[in-house]
Coordinates of C-alpha atoms in Angstrom, one line a residue:
X1 CA 107.1 49.1 3.2
X2 CA 107.6 46.5 0.6
X3 CA 105.2 45.1 -2.0
X4 CA 104.3 42.1 0.0
X5 CA 103.4 44.2 3.1
X6 CA 101.2 46.5 1.0
X7 CA 99.3 43.5 -0.5
X8 CA 98.8 42.1 3.0
X9 CA 97.4 45.4 4.3
X10 CA 95.0 45.7 1.4
X11 CA 93.6 42.2 2.0
X12 CA 90.1 42.2 3.6
X13 CA 89.3 39.9 6.5
X14 CA 86.9 37.2 5.7
X15 CA 84.2 36.1 8.2
X16 CA 85.4 32.5 7.7
X17 CA 89.1 33.4 8.8
X18 CA 89.8 32.3 12.3
X19 CA 93.0 34.2 12.9
X20 CA 94.5 35.8 9.8
X21 CA 98.2 37.0 10.0
X22 CA 98.5 40.8 9.9
X23 CA 101.9 42.5 9.9
X24 CA 100.9 45.7 11.5
X25 CA 100.9 46.3 15.2
X26 CA 97.4 47.8 15.4
X27 CA 95.7 45.0 13.5
X28 CA 97.6 42.3 15.3
X29 CA 96.7 43.7 18.7
X30 CA 93.0 43.9 17.8
X31 CA 93.1 40.4 16.5
X32 CA 94.7 39.2 19.7
X33 CA 92.0 40.9 21.7
X34 CA 89.3 39.2 19.6
X35 CA 91.0 35.8 20.0
X36 CA 91.2 36.3 23.8
X37 CA 87.6 37.1 24.1
X38 CA 86.6 33.9 22.3
X39 CA 88.1 31.7 25.0
X40 CA 86.4 33.4 27.9
X41 CA 84.1 30.9 29.7
X42 CA 81.2 32.6 31.4
X43 CA 79.8 30.9 34.4
X44 CA 76.5 29.0 33.9
X45 CA 73.7 30.8 35.7
X46 CA 70.4 29.1 36.5
X47 CA 67.4 31.1 35.3
X48 CA 65.7 32.9 38.1
X49 CA 62.0 33.8 38.1
X50 CA 61.7 37.1 36.4
X51 CA 59.6 39.8 37.9
X52 CA 59.8 42.0 34.8
X53 CA 56.9 42.9 32.6
X54 CA 58.0 40.4 29.9
X55 CA 58.0 36.9 31.3
X56 CA 60.0 34.0 29.8
X57 CA 58.2 32.5 26.7
X58 CA 56.9 29.0 27.0
X59 CA 57.7 26.2 24.5
X60 CA 54.0 25.9 23.6
X61 CA 50.8 27.8 24.0
X62 CA 49.0 27.6 27.3
X63 CA 45.8 26.8 25.3
X64 CA 47.3 23.8 23.6
X65 CA 48.2 20.6 25.5
X66 CA 51.8 19.5 25.3
X67 CA 52.9 17.3 22.5
X68 CA 52.8 14.1 24.6
X69 CA 49.0 14.5 24.8
X70 CA 48.5 14.1 21.1
X71 CA 48.1 10.6 19.6
X72 CA 51.1 9.1 17.8
X73 CA 50.8 9.3 14.0
X74 CA 51.2 5.7 12.7
X75 CA 51.7 4.7 9.1
X76 CA 49.0 3.0 7.1
X77 CA 48.7 -0.7 7.3
X78 CA 49.3 -3.0 4.2
X79 CA 46.3 -4.2 2.2
X80 CA 47.8 -7.7 2.6
X81 CA 46.5 -7.7 6.1
X82 CA 43.2 -8.6 4.4
X83 CA 42.2 -11.6 2.4
X84 CA 40.2 -10.7 -0.7
X85 CA 37.1 -12.8 -1.1
X86 CA 35.2 -11.5 -4.1
X87 CA 34.4 -8.3 -6.1
X88 CA 31.1 -6.6 -5.2
X89 CA 30.8 -3.8 -7.7
X90 CA 32.7 -1.3 -9.7
X91 CA 31.8 2.4 -9.9
X92 CA 33.2 5.6 -11.4
X93 CA 35.6 6.3 -8.6
X94 CA 36.6 2.8 -7.4
X95 CA 36.1 -1.0 -7.2
X96 CA 34.6 -2.5 -4.0
X97 CA 35.7 -5.9 -2.8
X98 CA 34.6 -8.1 0.1
X99 CA 37.5 -9.1 2.3
X100 CA 38.4 -10.7 5.6
X101 CA 40.7 -9.3 8.2
X102 CA 43.5 -11.9 8.7
X103 CA 43.9 -11.0 12.4
X104 CA 40.3 -10.7 13.6
X105 CA 38.4 -12.7 10.9
X106 CA 35.9 -9.8 10.4
X107 CA 34.4 -9.3 7.0
X108 CA 34.9 -5.8 5.6
X109 CA 34.5 -3.9 2.4
X110 CA 37.6 -2.8 0.6
X111 CA 37.2 0.1 -1.9
X112 CA 40.1 0.5 -4.2
X113 CA 40.5 4.0 -5.5
X114 CA 41.1 4.5 -9.2
X115 CA 44.4 6.4 -9.3
X116 CA 46.0 4.9 -12.4
X117 CA 44.8 7.7 -14.7
X118 CA 44.9 10.5 -12.1
X119 CA 47.2 13.3 -13.2
X120 CA 46.6 15.9 -10.5
X121 CA 47.6 14.0 -7.4
X122 CA 45.2 12.4 -4.9
X123 CA 41.6 12.7 -6.2
X124 CA 39.5 15.4 -4.5
X125 CA 36.5 13.0 -4.5
X126 CA 38.3 10.5 -2.4
X127 CA 39.5 13.1 0.1
X128 CA 35.9 14.4 0.4
X129 CA 34.5 10.9 0.9
X130 CA 37.0 10.0 3.6
X131 CA 36.6 13.4 5.3
X132 CA 32.8 13.2 5.2
X133 CA 32.7 9.6 6.6
X134 CA 35.0 10.6 9.5
X135 CA 32.8 13.6 10.3
X136 CA 29.4 11.9 9.9
X137 CA 29.9 8.8 12.2
X138 CA 26.3 7.6 12.8
X139 CA 24.4 4.3 13.3
X140 CA 22.9 4.8 9.8
X141 CA 26.0 5.9 8.0
X142 CA 28.5 3.3 6.8
X143 CA 31.5 3.2 9.1
X144 CA 35.1 3.9 7.8
X145 CA 37.8 1.9 9.6
X146 CA 41.1 2.8 8.0
X147 CA 43.0 3.5 4.8
X148 CA 45.5 0.8 3.7
X149 CA 48.0 0.8 0.9
X150 CA 49.6 -1.7 -1.5
X151 CA 53.0 -1.9 -3.0
X152 CA 52.7 1.1 -5.3
X153 CA 51.4 4.7 -4.9
X154 CA 48.3 3.9 -7.0
X155 CA 47.1 1.1 -4.6
X156 CA 45.1 2.9 -2.0
X157 CA 42.1 1.2 -0.3
X158 CA 39.4 2.5 2.0
X159 CA 38.3 -0.1 4.6
X160 CA 34.6 0.2 5.5
X161 CA 32.0 -1.9 7.2
X162 CA 30.6 -4.7 5.0
X163 CA 26.8 -4.5 4.6
X164 CA 24.9 -7.5 3.0
X165 CA 22.5 -5.7 0.6
X166 CA 21.9 -2.5 -1.3
X167 CA 18.3 -1.3 -1.3
X168 CA 18.0 -1.2 -5.1
X169 CA 19.0 -4.8 -5.6
X170 CA 16.8 -5.8 -2.7
X171 CA 13.7 -4.2 -4.2
X172 CA 14.2 -6.1 -7.5
X173 CA 14.6 -9.5 -5.9
X174 CA 12.0 -9.2 -3.2
X175 CA 9.0 -11.4 -3.9
X176 CA 6.7 -8.7 -2.4
X177 CA 7.2 -5.0 -1.6
X178 CA 8.0 -3.6 1.9
X179 CA 5.0 -3.3 4.3
X180 CA 3.9 0.2 5.4
X181 CA 5.4 -0.4 8.8
X182 CA 8.7 -1.4 7.3
X183 CA 8.8 1.6 4.9
X184 CA 8.3 3.9 8.0
X185 CA 11.3 2.3 9.7
X186 CA 13.5 2.6 6.7
X187 CA 12.4 6.2 6.1
X188 CA 13.1 7.2 9.8
X189 CA 16.6 5.7 9.6
X190 CA 17.3 7.5 6.3
X191 CA 16.0 10.8 7.6
X192 CA 18.1 10.4 10.8
X193 CA 21.3 9.9 8.8
X194 CA 20.5 12.8 6.5
X195 CA 19.7 15.1 9.5
X196 CA 23.1 14.1 11.1
X197 CA 25.0 14.8 7.9
X198 CA 23.3 18.2 7.5
X199 CA 24.0 19.1 11.1
X200 CA 27.7 18.5 10.4
X201 CA 27.6 20.7 7.3
X202 CA 27.8 17.8 4.8
X203 CA 25.8 17.6 1.6
X204 CA 25.6 14.0 0.3
X205 CA 24.5 15.0 -3.3
X206 CA 24.0 11.5 -4.5
X207 CA 21.2 9.9 -2.4
X208 CA 19.6 6.9 -4.2
X209 CA 18.5 3.4 -3.4
X210 CA 21.7 1.9 -4.7
X211 CA 23.7 4.0 -2.2
X212 CA 21.6 2.8 0.7
X213 CA 23.0 -0.4 2.2
X214 CA 20.8 -2.7 4.4
X215 CA 21.9 -5.6 6.6
X216 CA 19.9 -8.6 7.7
X217 CA 18.9 -6.9 10.9
X218 CA 16.8 -4.3 9.2
X219 CA 19.3 -1.4 9.5
X220 CA 20.1 0.8 6.6
X221 CA 23.3 2.8 6.2
X222 CA 24.0 5.7 3.8
X223 CA 27.1 5.0 1.7
X224 CA 29.1 6.4 -1.3
X225 CA 30.0 9.9 -0.2
X226 CA 32.1 10.4 -3.4
X227 CA 30.1 13.5 -4.4
X228 CA 29.6 14.8 -0.8
X229 CA 31.1 18.1 0.2
X230 CA 31.1 20.6 3.0
X231 CA 28.9 23.6 2.7
X232 CA 28.9 26.8 4.7
X233 CA 26.8 29.8 5.7
X234 CA 26.2 31.7 3.4
X235 CA 25.6 28.8 1.0
X236 CA 27.5 28.6 -2.3
X237 CA 30.7 30.3 -1.3
X238 CA 33.4 29.1 -3.7
X239 CA 31.0 27.9 -6.4
X240 CA 29.0 24.7 -6.6
X241 CA 28.6 22.4 -9.6
X242 CA 25.4 21.2 -11.2
X243 CA 26.9 17.8 -12.2
X244 CA 25.7 16.1 -9.0
X245 CA 23.0 13.7 -8.1
X246 CA 21.9 10.8 -10.3
X247 CA 19.4 12.0 -12.9
X248 CA 16.4 10.2 -11.6
X249 CA 16.9 11.7 -8.1
X250 CA 18.0 15.2 -9.1
X251 CA 16.1 18.2 -7.8
X252 CA 14.4 20.6 -10.3
X253 CA 16.5 23.6 -9.2
X254 CA 19.7 21.7 -10.3
X255 CA 18.0 20.6 -13.5
X256 CA 17.3 24.3 -14.3
X257 CA 20.9 25.3 -13.7
X258 CA 20.9 26.7 -10.2
X259 CA 24.4 27.7 -9.1
X260 CA 23.6 27.9 -5.4
X261 CA 21.8 25.1 -3.6
X262 CA 21.7 23.6 -0.1
X263 CA 20.3 20.7 1.9
X264 CA 17.0 20.8 -0.1
X265 CA 18.6 18.9 -2.9
X266 CA 19.1 15.9 -0.6
X267 CA 15.6 16.2 0.6
X268 CA 14.2 15.9 -2.9
X269 CA 16.3 12.7 -3.3
X270 CA 14.8 11.4 -0.1
X271 CA 11.3 12.1 -1.5
X272 CA 12.2 10.1 -4.7
X273 CA 13.4 7.2 -2.5
X274 CA 10.2 7.3 -0.5
X275 CA 8.2 7.0 -3.7
X276 CA 10.4 4.2 -4.9
X277 CA 9.8 2.2 -1.7
X278 CA 6.1 2.6 -2.2
X279 CA 6.0 1.8 -5.9
X280 CA 8.9 -0.8 -5.9
X281 CA 10.3 1.1 -8.9
X282 CA 11.9 4.5 -9.5
X283 CA 9.5 7.4 -9.7
X284 CA 11.1 9.4 -12.5
X285 CA 12.7 7.0 -15.0
X286 CA 13.9 9.5 -17.6
X287 CA 16.7 9.4 -20.2
X288 CA 17.6 13.1 -20.1
X289 CA 17.0 16.4 -18.3
X290 CA 14.1 17.5 -20.5
X291 CA 12.2 14.3 -20.1
X292 CA 12.5 14.2 -16.4
X293 CA 11.4 17.9 -16.2
X294 CA 8.2 17.0 -18.1
X295 CA 7.6 14.0 -15.8
X296 CA 8.0 16.3 -12.8
X297 CA 5.6 18.9 -14.3
X298 CA 3.1 16.1 -15.0
X299 CA 3.1 14.8 -11.4
X300 CA 3.4 18.1 -9.5
X301 CA 1.7 20.4 -12.0
X302 CA 3.6 23.2 -13.7
X303 CA 5.3 25.7 -11.4
X304 CA 3.6 29.0 -10.8
X305 CA 4.4 32.3 -9.1
X306 CA 2.8 30.9 -5.9
X307 CA 4.4 27.4 -5.9
X308 CA 7.9 28.6 -7.0
X309 CA 8.5 32.4 -6.8
X310 CA 12.1 32.2 -7.9
X311 CA 11.5 30.0 -11.0
X312 CA 12.0 32.8 -13.5
X313 CA 15.4 33.7 -12.0
X314 CA 16.9 30.2 -12.8
X315 CA 19.4 30.2 -15.7
X316 CA 17.5 27.6 -17.8
X317 CA 13.9 28.6 -17.0
X318 CA 13.6 30.5 -20.3
X319 CA 14.5 27.5 -22.4
X320 CA 11.7 25.3 -20.9
X321 CA 8.2 25.6 -22.2
X322 CA 5.7 25.0 -19.4
X323 CA 2.6 23.0 -20.0
X324 CA -0.9 24.3 -19.4
X325 CA -1.9 24.6 -15.7
X326 CA -3.2 21.4 -14.2
X327 CA -3.5 20.0 -10.6
X328 CA -1.0 17.6 -9.2
X329 CA -1.5 13.8 -9.7
X330 CA -0.2 12.5 -6.3
X331 CA -3.4 10.9 -5.3
X332 CA -3.8 9.1 -8.6
X333 CA -0.2 7.9 -8.5
X334 CA -0.2 6.8 -4.8
X335 CA -3.8 5.5 -4.3
X336 CA -3.1 3.4 -1.2
X337 CA -1.1 5.9 0.8
X338 CA -2.7 7.6 3.8
X339 CA -3.3 11.3 3.9
X340 CA -0.5 11.8 6.3
X341 CA 1.9 9.8 4.1
X342 CA 0.8 11.8 1.0
X343 CA 1.4 15.0 2.9
X344 CA 4.9 14.0 3.8
X345 CA 5.7 12.9 0.2
X346 CA 4.4 16.2 -1.2
X347 CA 6.4 18.1 1.4
X348 CA 9.5 16.4 0.2
X349 CA 8.7 16.8 -3.5
X350 CA 8.1 20.6 -3.4
X351 CA 9.2 22.9 -6.1
X352 CA 10.5 25.8 -3.9
X353 CA 13.6 24.7 -2.0
X354 CA 12.8 27.3 0.7
X355 CA 9.5 25.5 1.4
X356 CA 10.8 22.0 1.1
X357 CA 10.7 20.2 4.4
X358 CA 14.0 19.5 6.1
X359 CA 15.1 16.2 7.8
X360 CA 14.5 17.3 11.4
X361 CA 11.0 18.4 10.5
X362 CA 10.3 15.2 8.5
X363 CA 11.2 13.0 11.5
X364 CA 8.5 14.7 13.5
X365 CA 5.8 14.2 10.8
X366 CA 2.5 12.6 11.9
X367 CA 2.9 9.9 9.3
X368 CA 5.4 8.1 11.6
X369 CA 3.0 8.1 14.6
X370 CA -0.1 6.8 12.9
X371 CA -1.0 3.2 12.5
X372 CA 0.7 1.0 11.5
X373 CA 3.6 2.0 13.7
X374 CA 7.2 1.6 12.4
X375 CA 8.3 -2.0 12.7
X376 CA 11.4 -2.8 14.9
X377 CA 14.4 -3.5 12.7
X378 CA 15.0 -6.9 14.3
X379 CA 11.7 -8.1 13.0
X380 CA 12.6 -7.6 9.3
X381 CA 13.1 -10.7 7.2
X382 CA 16.5 -11.7 6.0
X383 CA 17.5 -12.2 2.4
X384 CA 20.5 -13.9 0.7
X385 CA 23.3 -11.4 0.1
X386 CA 24.2 -10.9 -3.6
X387 CA 27.4 -9.1 -2.4
X388 CA 28.5 -12.2 -0.5
X389 CA 27.7 -14.5 -3.5
X390 CA 24.7 -16.1 -1.9
X391 CA 21.8 -17.2 -4.0
X392 CA 18.1 -17.6 -3.1
X393 CA 17.3 -21.3 -2.5
X394 CA 14.7 -22.5 -5.0
X395 CA 11.5 -23.9 -3.4
X396 CA 11.2 -27.6 -3.3
X397 CA 8.9 -28.8 -6.1
X398 CA 6.6 -31.7 -5.0
X399 CA 6.8 -34.8 -7.2
X400 CA 4.1 -35.1 -9.9
X401 CA 1.5 -37.8 -9.8
X402 CA 2.3 -40.9 -11.8
X403 CA 0.8 -40.8 -15.3
X404 CA -1.3 -43.8 -16.4
X405 CA 0.0 -45.6 -19.5
X406 CA -2.4 -46.6 -22.3
X407 CA -1.9 -50.3 -21.9
X408 CA -2.0 -50.3 -18.1
X409 CA -4.5 -52.8 -16.6
X410 CA -5.9 -52.6 -13.1
X411 CA -5.1 -55.6 -10.9
X412 CA -8.3 -57.2 -9.7
X413 CA -9.0 -60.0 -7.2
X414 CA -9.6 -62.4 -10.1
X415 CA -6.1 -61.9 -11.3
X416 CA -4.7 -63.0 -8.0
X417 CA -3.3 -66.5 -7.8

């Protein structure tokens, strides 16, 4: 055996070698056997139904329909399918425009999400808003149509239904406040929308008059779900923030640092909206948390062991000095409200979240069945839309009477020729 043969024998066979040359009889015969077995063509056999205990596995679960039954995932349309008309408003999370669909001619609202300064990807507030709007489709919840994109990754728009007014602006420009029958209609629509959201495990967490849109047919729609989130049972799993709800509509348990809250925070906001419709101005116009707490204590009276058993367990309860005991001032504040209406308002503005009325119970309250009955939405008056750039027409002023001049002389019959 020479040196070349020994080096060949010591060389290991690689798995990538097809047919290496081996100079020994044993290795060459085994290699030839392996090569021969590679070129054996087995006859194709059609699968027969198996009667064994392990049947052939399906390509998909029997509980899930085949892939052809699912809708095709299409890419987002371009924002240039819409013609921008004017800007409506700008908020913390986006800018809202009025636009026209170039294909159908429909007027829609385009909300451009603020992504220029976003460092952690797509904002969670936008995802929550889109998810909540898709889950809470209702006649009194603003409808979401689609999400369109621009030329860059920061140009993302949410397409929603265009509604002519928001309730806050409407209350300031109305020459006279809403009638009792109209307030009942608005409250029933609001409670119906809130009940639907809560039934789908969605907390709005920012109910206020500026987030209630109203069209010229007397229908209101809840909008701006930027602070909305899903909640579960038990409530508060995963932690909940106290930086929710605009200050004037914020429930006292959140003001006092509660870390676990539920649908009752939305119902307190509904009570504040009810009072604002009656007064034509916000109920608690405070500048900070301490001021609004003092205003709540003055209207409802300070909390007691009976009215709010869990008050002492709140994180910030020790930092607040309670005033001397006094009765509530609801009747003095709302002198022209019926007893049933006052009972509904007090049930909404209740200290204890466990005793606060829910949306389903509020819809069945006797206030809505007493005279005057709720007015049909079609009978509401129409107003010029500030969002559409319309302006109220000024009333025609009648011409003034002619003023007599000092040297004016009356024409008599003697002056006639």
